Amino acid sequence: MPGKFEGRAAIITAGGSGIGAATARRFVAEGASVVIADLSGKRGEAVANELREAGGRVEWIKMDVADPDAVEATVKLCLDTFGSVDIMFNNAGLAEPGRIEDLTLESWNRVLAVTVTSTFLFLKQVLPIMRSQGRGVVVNTASVSGLQGDPEMSSYNVGKAGVVNLTRAAALENAKYGIRVNCVCPGTINTRVAQVLAKGREEEFNRIVGGGHPIGRLGEADEVANAVTFLASDEASFITGAALVVDGGITAFTGIPTMPPMPQVA
């Protein structure tokens, strides 16, 4: 039985680890040809080799998503190798914590460049291709931090909120061309970044950060990849402009502490 993406080609940014690598594995398992784009050539190559050994049609490229020339080269690689760009997964992002008054302009611009401008750059490249094909799907990685605020994460909040609304604008502009554009909004996911943050205090991190999700734990990269795979598939054919939360219930909670039960009155 053919997979969901048989005969389709996909580009995945930040595909060398975490959510990107998990999604690359899912896409290949569903029959897609995949270009893995990553700032780390070592990680991108490792994932590509793993998937090739499993029989996948995979290319990789070391690139910076904030560089317009690198974006153009990545899209060209997909077209030249596989003949189309059917799925674009804009997954790259960057966070540099700090209070607003302490952030440098360079840091602010860097976070926005990697998080939201990169999505804009890839959209500029792939949307005309998808229009000429008469079909295409874009999935962007936003975050619950693009829907709500975090202390000392203002540039990340702004970048991810930008991804959410860029998703909506692109969906509206392109629905008539048979192109769907959606985004996923993960909570805290157990990826390499989370592991670096938790290093040396894993138990405390899991208790506080993981326990802050109503479901009681961190998410896993595969769980986000499942959502991305759904949105990229024909099973989501009537979904566009959506921000799908994959957050263990965080955005369902007002944050107001729960009062203890009132005593029973006889």
mmCIF file of C-alpha atoms in Angstrom, residues 6-215:
data_model
loop_
_atom_site.group_PDB
_atom_site.id
_atom_site.type_symbol
_atom_site.label_atom_id
_atom_site.label_comp_id
_atom_site.label_asym_id
_atom_site.label_seq_id
_atom_site.Cartn_x
_atom_site.Cartn_y
_atom_site.Cartn_z
ATOM 1 C CA GLU A 6 4.409 8.667 -2.508
ATOM 2 C CA GLY A 7 5.729 10.663 -5.452
ATOM 3 C CA ARG A 8 6.037 13.894 -3.456
ATOM 4 C CA ALA A 9 9.136 15.876 -2.538
ATOM 5 C CA ALA A 10 9.626 17.756 0.729
ATOM 6 C CA ILE A 11 12.079 20.244 2.200
ATOM 7 C CA ILE A 12 12.626 20.202 5.969
ATOM 8 C CA THR A 13 14.630 22.936 7.676
ATOM 9 C CA ALA A 14 16.479 22.162 10.905
ATOM 10 C CA GLY A 15 16.094 18.572 9.762
ATOM 11 C CA GLY A 16 19.227 17.271 11.442
ATOM 12 C CA SER A 17 17.772 16.805 14.906
ATOM 13 C CA GLY A 18 14.683 17.020 17.080
ATOM 14 C CA ILE A 19 11.329 17.688 15.443
ATOM 15 C CA GLY A 20 12.907 18.087 12.002
ATOM 16 C CA ALA A 21 14.674 14.716 12.089
ATOM 17 C CA ALA A 22 11.590 12.969 13.507
ATOM 18 C CA THR A 23 9.489 14.469 10.698
ATOM 19 C CA ALA A 24 12.033 13.455 8.059
ATOM 20 C CA ARG A 25 11.744 9.866 9.283
ATOM 21 C CA ARG A 26 7.938 9.998 9.100
ATOM 22 C CA PHE A 27 7.930 11.579 5.642
ATOM 23 C CA VAL A 28 10.343 9.004 4.232
ATOM 24 C CA ALA A 29 8.305 6.196 5.797
ATOM 25 C CA GLU A 30 5.289 7.617 3.949
ATOM 26 C CA GLY A 31 7.118 7.569 0.612
ATOM 27 C CA ALA A 32 8.361 11.157 0.310
ATOM 28 C CA SER A 33 11.649 12.235 -1.209
ATOM 29 C CA VAL A 34 13.248 14.637 1.262
ATOM 30 C CA VAL A 35 15.820 17.421 1.328
ATOM 31 C CA ILE A 36 17.195 17.897 4.837
ATOM 32 C CA ALA A 37 18.458 21.452 5.358
ATOM 33 C CA ASP A 38 20.400 22.149 8.533
ATOM 34 C CA LEU A 39 22.922 24.629 9.902
ATOM 35 C CA SER A 40 24.964 21.635 11.054
ATOM 36 C CA GLY A 41 26.187 19.668 8.071
ATOM 37 C CA LYS A 42 27.281 16.872 10.385
ATOM 38 C CA ARG A 43 23.792 16.323 11.832
ATOM 39 C CA GLY A 44 22.055 16.767 8.485
ATOM 40 C CA GLU A 45 24.341 14.266 6.793
ATOM 41 C CA ALA A 46 23.899 11.743 9.621
ATOM 42 C CA VAL A 47 20.101 11.791 9.351
ATOM 43 C CA ALA A 48 20.260 11.642 5.549
ATOM 44 C CA ASN A 49 22.590 8.627 5.649
ATOM 45 C CA GLU A 50 20.350 6.874 8.176
ATOM 46 C CA LEU A 51 17.331 7.318 5.934
ATOM 47 C CA ARG A 52 19.182 6.321 2.775
ATOM 48 C CA GLU A 53 20.242 3.089 4.458
ATOM 49 C CA ALA A 54 16.556 2.459 5.122
ATOM 50 C CA GLY A 55 15.814 2.907 1.422
ATOM 51 C CA GLY A 56 14.812 6.573 1.454
ATOM 52 C CA ARG A 57 15.410 9.097 -1.316
ATOM 53 C CA VAL A 58 17.148 11.833 0.654
ATOM 54 C CA GLU A 59 19.518 14.729 -0.001
ATOM 55 C CA TRP A 60 21.023 17.079 2.569
ATOM 56 C CA ILE A 61 22.452 20.575 2.528
ATOM 57 C CA LYS A 62 24.345 22.606 5.093
ATOM 58 C CA MET A 63 22.773 26.046 5.071
ATOM 59 C CA ASP A 64 21.711 29.083 7.075
ATOM 60 C CA VAL A 65 17.953 29.684 6.814
ATOM 61 C CA ALA A 66 18.483 33.432 7.294
ATOM 62 C CA ASP A 67 20.606 33.615 4.103
ATOM 63 C CA PRO A 68 18.464 34.272 0.997
ATOM 64 C CA ASP A 69 21.056 32.712 -1.310
ATOM 65 C CA ALA A 70 21.164 29.546 0.807
ATOM 66 C CA VAL A 71 17.371 29.363 0.773
ATOM 67 C CA GLU A 72 17.352 29.638 -3.019
ATOM 68 C CA ALA A 73 20.035 26.939 -3.288
ATOM 69 C CA THR A 74 18.046 24.593 -1.060
ATOM 70 C CA VAL A 75 14.892 24.929 -3.153
ATOM 71 C CA LYS A 76 16.954 24.473 -6.335
ATOM 72 C CA LEU A 77 18.453 21.277 -4.908
ATOM 73 C CA CYS A 78 14.981 19.858 -4.318
ATOM 74 C CA LEU A 79 13.780 20.814 -7.802
ATOM 75 C CA ASP A 80 16.889 19.583 -9.584
ATOM 76 C CA THR A 81 16.988 16.284 -7.679
ATOM 77 C CA PHE A 82 13.329 15.362 -7.297
ATOM 78 C CA GLY A 83 11.542 17.513 -9.879
ATOM 79 C CA SER A 84 9.059 19.277 -7.605
ATOM 80 C CA VAL A 85 8.512 20.899 -4.212
ATOM 81 C CA ASP A 86 5.285 19.468 -2.846
ATOM 82 C CA ILE A 87 5.776 19.941 0.908
ATOM 83 C CA MET A 88 7.685 22.693 2.707
ATOM 84 C CA PHE A 89 8.273 22.252 6.431
ATOM 85 C CA ASN A 90 9.696 25.479 7.880
ATOM 86 C CA ASN A 91 10.961 24.152 11.184
ATOM 87 C CA ALA A 92 13.989 26.311 12.032
ATOM 88 C CA GLY A 93 13.912 28.623 15.019
ATOM 89 C CA LEU A 94 16.122 30.323 17.585
ATOM 90 C CA ALA A 95 15.713 31.620 21.141
ATOM 91 C CA GLU A 96 18.043 33.966 23.003
ATOM 92 C CA PRO A 97 16.554 34.675 26.453
ATOM 93 C CA GLY A 98 16.907 38.037 28.153
ATOM 94 C CA ARG A 99 14.954 40.928 29.589
ATOM 95 C CA ILE A 100 13.826 43.414 26.952
ATOM 96 C CA GLU A 101 16.125 46.159 28.206
ATOM 97 C CA ASP A 102 19.103 43.784 28.193
ATOM 98 C CA LEU A 103 18.662 42.408 24.670
ATOM 99 C CA THR A 104 20.993 43.768 22.006
ATOM 100 C CA LEU A 105 19.650 44.800 18.637
ATOM 101 C CA GLU A 106 21.912 42.167 17.083
ATOM 102 C CA SER A 107 20.348 39.424 19.213
ATOM 103 C CA TRP A 108 16.822 40.662 18.456
ATOM 104 C CA ASN A 109 17.474 40.711 14.711
ATOM 105 C CA ARG A 110 19.161 37.295 14.776
ATOM 106 C CA VAL A 111 16.223 35.599 16.510
ATOM 107 C CA LEU A 112 13.695 37.165 14.136
ATOM 108 C CA ALA A 113 15.839 36.323 11.107
ATOM 109 C CA VAL A 114 16.058 32.626 11.971
ATOM 110 C CA THR A 115 12.547 32.274 13.362
ATOM 111 C CA VAL A 116 10.246 34.246 11.064
ATOM 112 C CA THR A 117 12.226 35.853 8.231
ATOM 113 C CA SER A 118 13.464 32.406 7.181
ATOM 114 C CA THR A 119 9.860 31.275 6.806
ATOM 115 C CA PHE A 120 9.146 34.340 4.661
ATOM 116 C CA LEU A 121 12.211 33.619 2.490
ATOM 117 C CA PHE A 122 11.202 30.015 1.845
ATOM 118 C CA LEU A 123 7.603 31.016 1.125
ATOM 119 C CA LYS A 124 8.843 33.498 -1.505
ATOM 120 C CA GLN A 125 10.736 30.673 -3.198
ATOM 121 C CA VAL A 126 8.291 27.778 -2.970
ATOM 122 C CA LEU A 127 4.894 29.421 -3.433
ATOM 123 C CA PRO A 128 5.420 30.276 -7.143
ATOM 124 C CA ILE A 129 6.591 26.689 -7.712
ATOM 125 C CA MET A 130 3.555 25.266 -5.945
ATOM 126 C CA ARG A 131 1.243 27.553 -7.920
ATOM 127 C CA SER A 132 2.742 26.325 -11.187
ATOM 128 C CA GLN A 133 2.244 22.736 -9.971
ATOM 129 C CA GLY A 134 -1.359 23.459 -8.968
ATOM 130 C CA ARG A 135 -0.767 21.999 -5.513
ATOM 131 C CA GLY A 136 1.428 22.234 -2.451
ATOM 132 C CA VAL A 137 1.460 22.180 1.329
ATOM 133 C CA VAL A 138 3.403 24.328 3.768
ATOM 134 C CA VAL A 139 3.704 23.542 7.469
ATOM 135 C CA ASN A 140 5.503 25.978 9.766
ATOM 136 C CA THR A 141 6.758 25.387 13.287
ATOM 137 C CA ALA A 142 5.403 28.119 15.535
ATOM 138 C CA SER A 143 5.011 27.575 19.288
ATOM 139 C CA VAL A 144 2.674 28.077 22.212
ATOM 140 C CA SER A 145 5.076 30.982 22.812
ATOM 141 C CA GLY A 146 3.629 32.545 19.671
ATOM 142 C CA LEU A 147 0.150 32.406 21.218
ATOM 143 C CA GLN A 148 1.045 33.493 24.751
ATOM 144 C CA GLY A 149 3.897 35.344 26.440
ATOM 145 C CA ASP A 150 6.947 34.205 28.399
ATOM 146 C CA PRO A 151 9.109 36.337 30.701
ATOM 147 C CA GLU A 152 12.552 37.079 29.261
ATOM 148 C CA MET A 153 11.647 35.542 25.889
ATOM 149 C CA SER A 154 10.298 38.592 24.051
ATOM 150 C CA SER A 155 12.168 38.118 20.769
ATOM 151 C CA TYR A 156 11.149 34.455 20.613
ATOM 152 C CA ASN A 157 7.536 35.356 21.435
ATOM 153 C CA VAL A 158 7.487 37.964 18.671
ATOM 154 C CA GLY A 159 9.152 35.629 16.167
ATOM 155 C CA LYS A 160 6.777 32.747 16.799
ATOM 156 C CA ALA A 161 3.721 35.039 16.825
ATOM 157 C CA GLY A 162 4.963 36.268 13.454
ATOM 158 C CA VAL A 163 5.075 32.686 12.182
ATOM 159 C CA VAL A 164 1.452 32.168 13.274
ATOM 160 C CA ASN A 165 0.153 35.231 11.455
ATOM 161 C CA LEU A 166 2.405 34.753 8.421
ATOM 162 C CA THR A 167 0.860 31.288 8.197
ATOM 163 C CA ARG A 168 -2.625 32.787 8.189
ATOM 164 C CA ALA A 169 -1.784 35.438 5.592
ATOM 165 C CA ALA A 170 -0.097 32.909 3.289
ATOM 166 C CA ALA A 171 -3.045 30.528 3.647
ATOM 167 C CA LEU A 172 -5.506 33.228 2.612
ATOM 168 C CA GLU A 173 -3.411 34.347 -0.355
ATOM 169 C CA ASN A 174 -2.908 30.833 -1.708
ATOM 170 C CA ALA A 175 -6.049 28.818 -0.972
ATOM 171 C CA LYS A 176 -7.429 29.507 -4.456
ATOM 172 C CA TYR A 177 -4.298 27.948 -5.982
ATOM 173 C CA GLY A 178 -4.755 24.618 -4.211
ATOM 174 C CA ILE A 179 -2.033 25.395 -1.666
ATOM 175 C CA ARG A 180 -2.585 24.854 2.054
ATOM 176 C CA VAL A 181 -0.519 26.595 4.758
ATOM 177 C CA ASN A 182 -0.708 25.629 8.436
ATOM 178 C CA CYS A 183 1.482 25.703 11.510
ATOM 179 C CA VAL A 184 2.046 23.593 14.600
ATOM 180 C CA CYS A 185 2.424 25.177 18.037
ATOM 181 C CA PRO A 186 4.371 22.807 20.294
ATOM 182 C CA GLY A 187 4.761 23.068 24.026
ATOM 183 C CA THR A 188 8.130 22.112 25.534
ATOM 184 C CA ILE A 189 9.473 19.150 23.590
ATOM 185 C CA ASN A 190 12.192 16.731 24.710
ATOM 186 C CA THR A 191 14.759 17.661 22.070
ATOM 187 C CA ARG A 192 18.489 18.413 22.072
ATOM 188 C CA VAL A 193 17.774 22.019 23.102
ATOM 189 C CA ALA A 194 15.707 20.950 26.105
ATOM 190 C CA GLN A 195 18.384 18.460 27.085
ATOM 191 C CA VAL A 196 21.028 21.191 26.998
ATOM 192 C CA LEU A 197 18.869 23.435 29.181
ATOM 193 C CA ALA A 198 18.273 20.604 31.640
ATOM 194 C CA LYS A 199 21.870 19.354 31.791
ATOM 195 C CA GLY A 200 22.832 18.522 35.347
ATOM 196 C CA ARG A 201 19.324 19.147 36.671
ATOM 197 C CA GLU A 202 17.214 16.808 34.571
ATOM 198 C CA GLU A 203 14.976 15.702 37.437
ATOM 199 C CA GLU A 204 14.175 19.291 38.433
ATOM 200 C CA PHE A 205 13.633 20.322 34.797
ATOM 201 C CA ASN A 206 11.251 17.456 34.128
ATOM 202 C CA ARG A 207 9.377 18.095 37.366
ATOM 203 C CA ILE A 208 8.956 21.839 36.885
ATOM 204 C CA VAL A 209 8.817 22.266 33.098
ATOM 205 C CA GLY A 210 7.360 18.891 32.199
ATOM 206 C CA GLY A 211 4.985 19.011 35.150
ATOM 207 C CA GLY A 212 3.799 22.431 34.015
ATOM 208 C CA HIS A 213 1.999 20.715 31.141
ATOM 209 C CA PRO A 214 -1.409 19.444 32.306
ATOM 210 C CA ILE A 215 -0.614 16.087 30.737
#
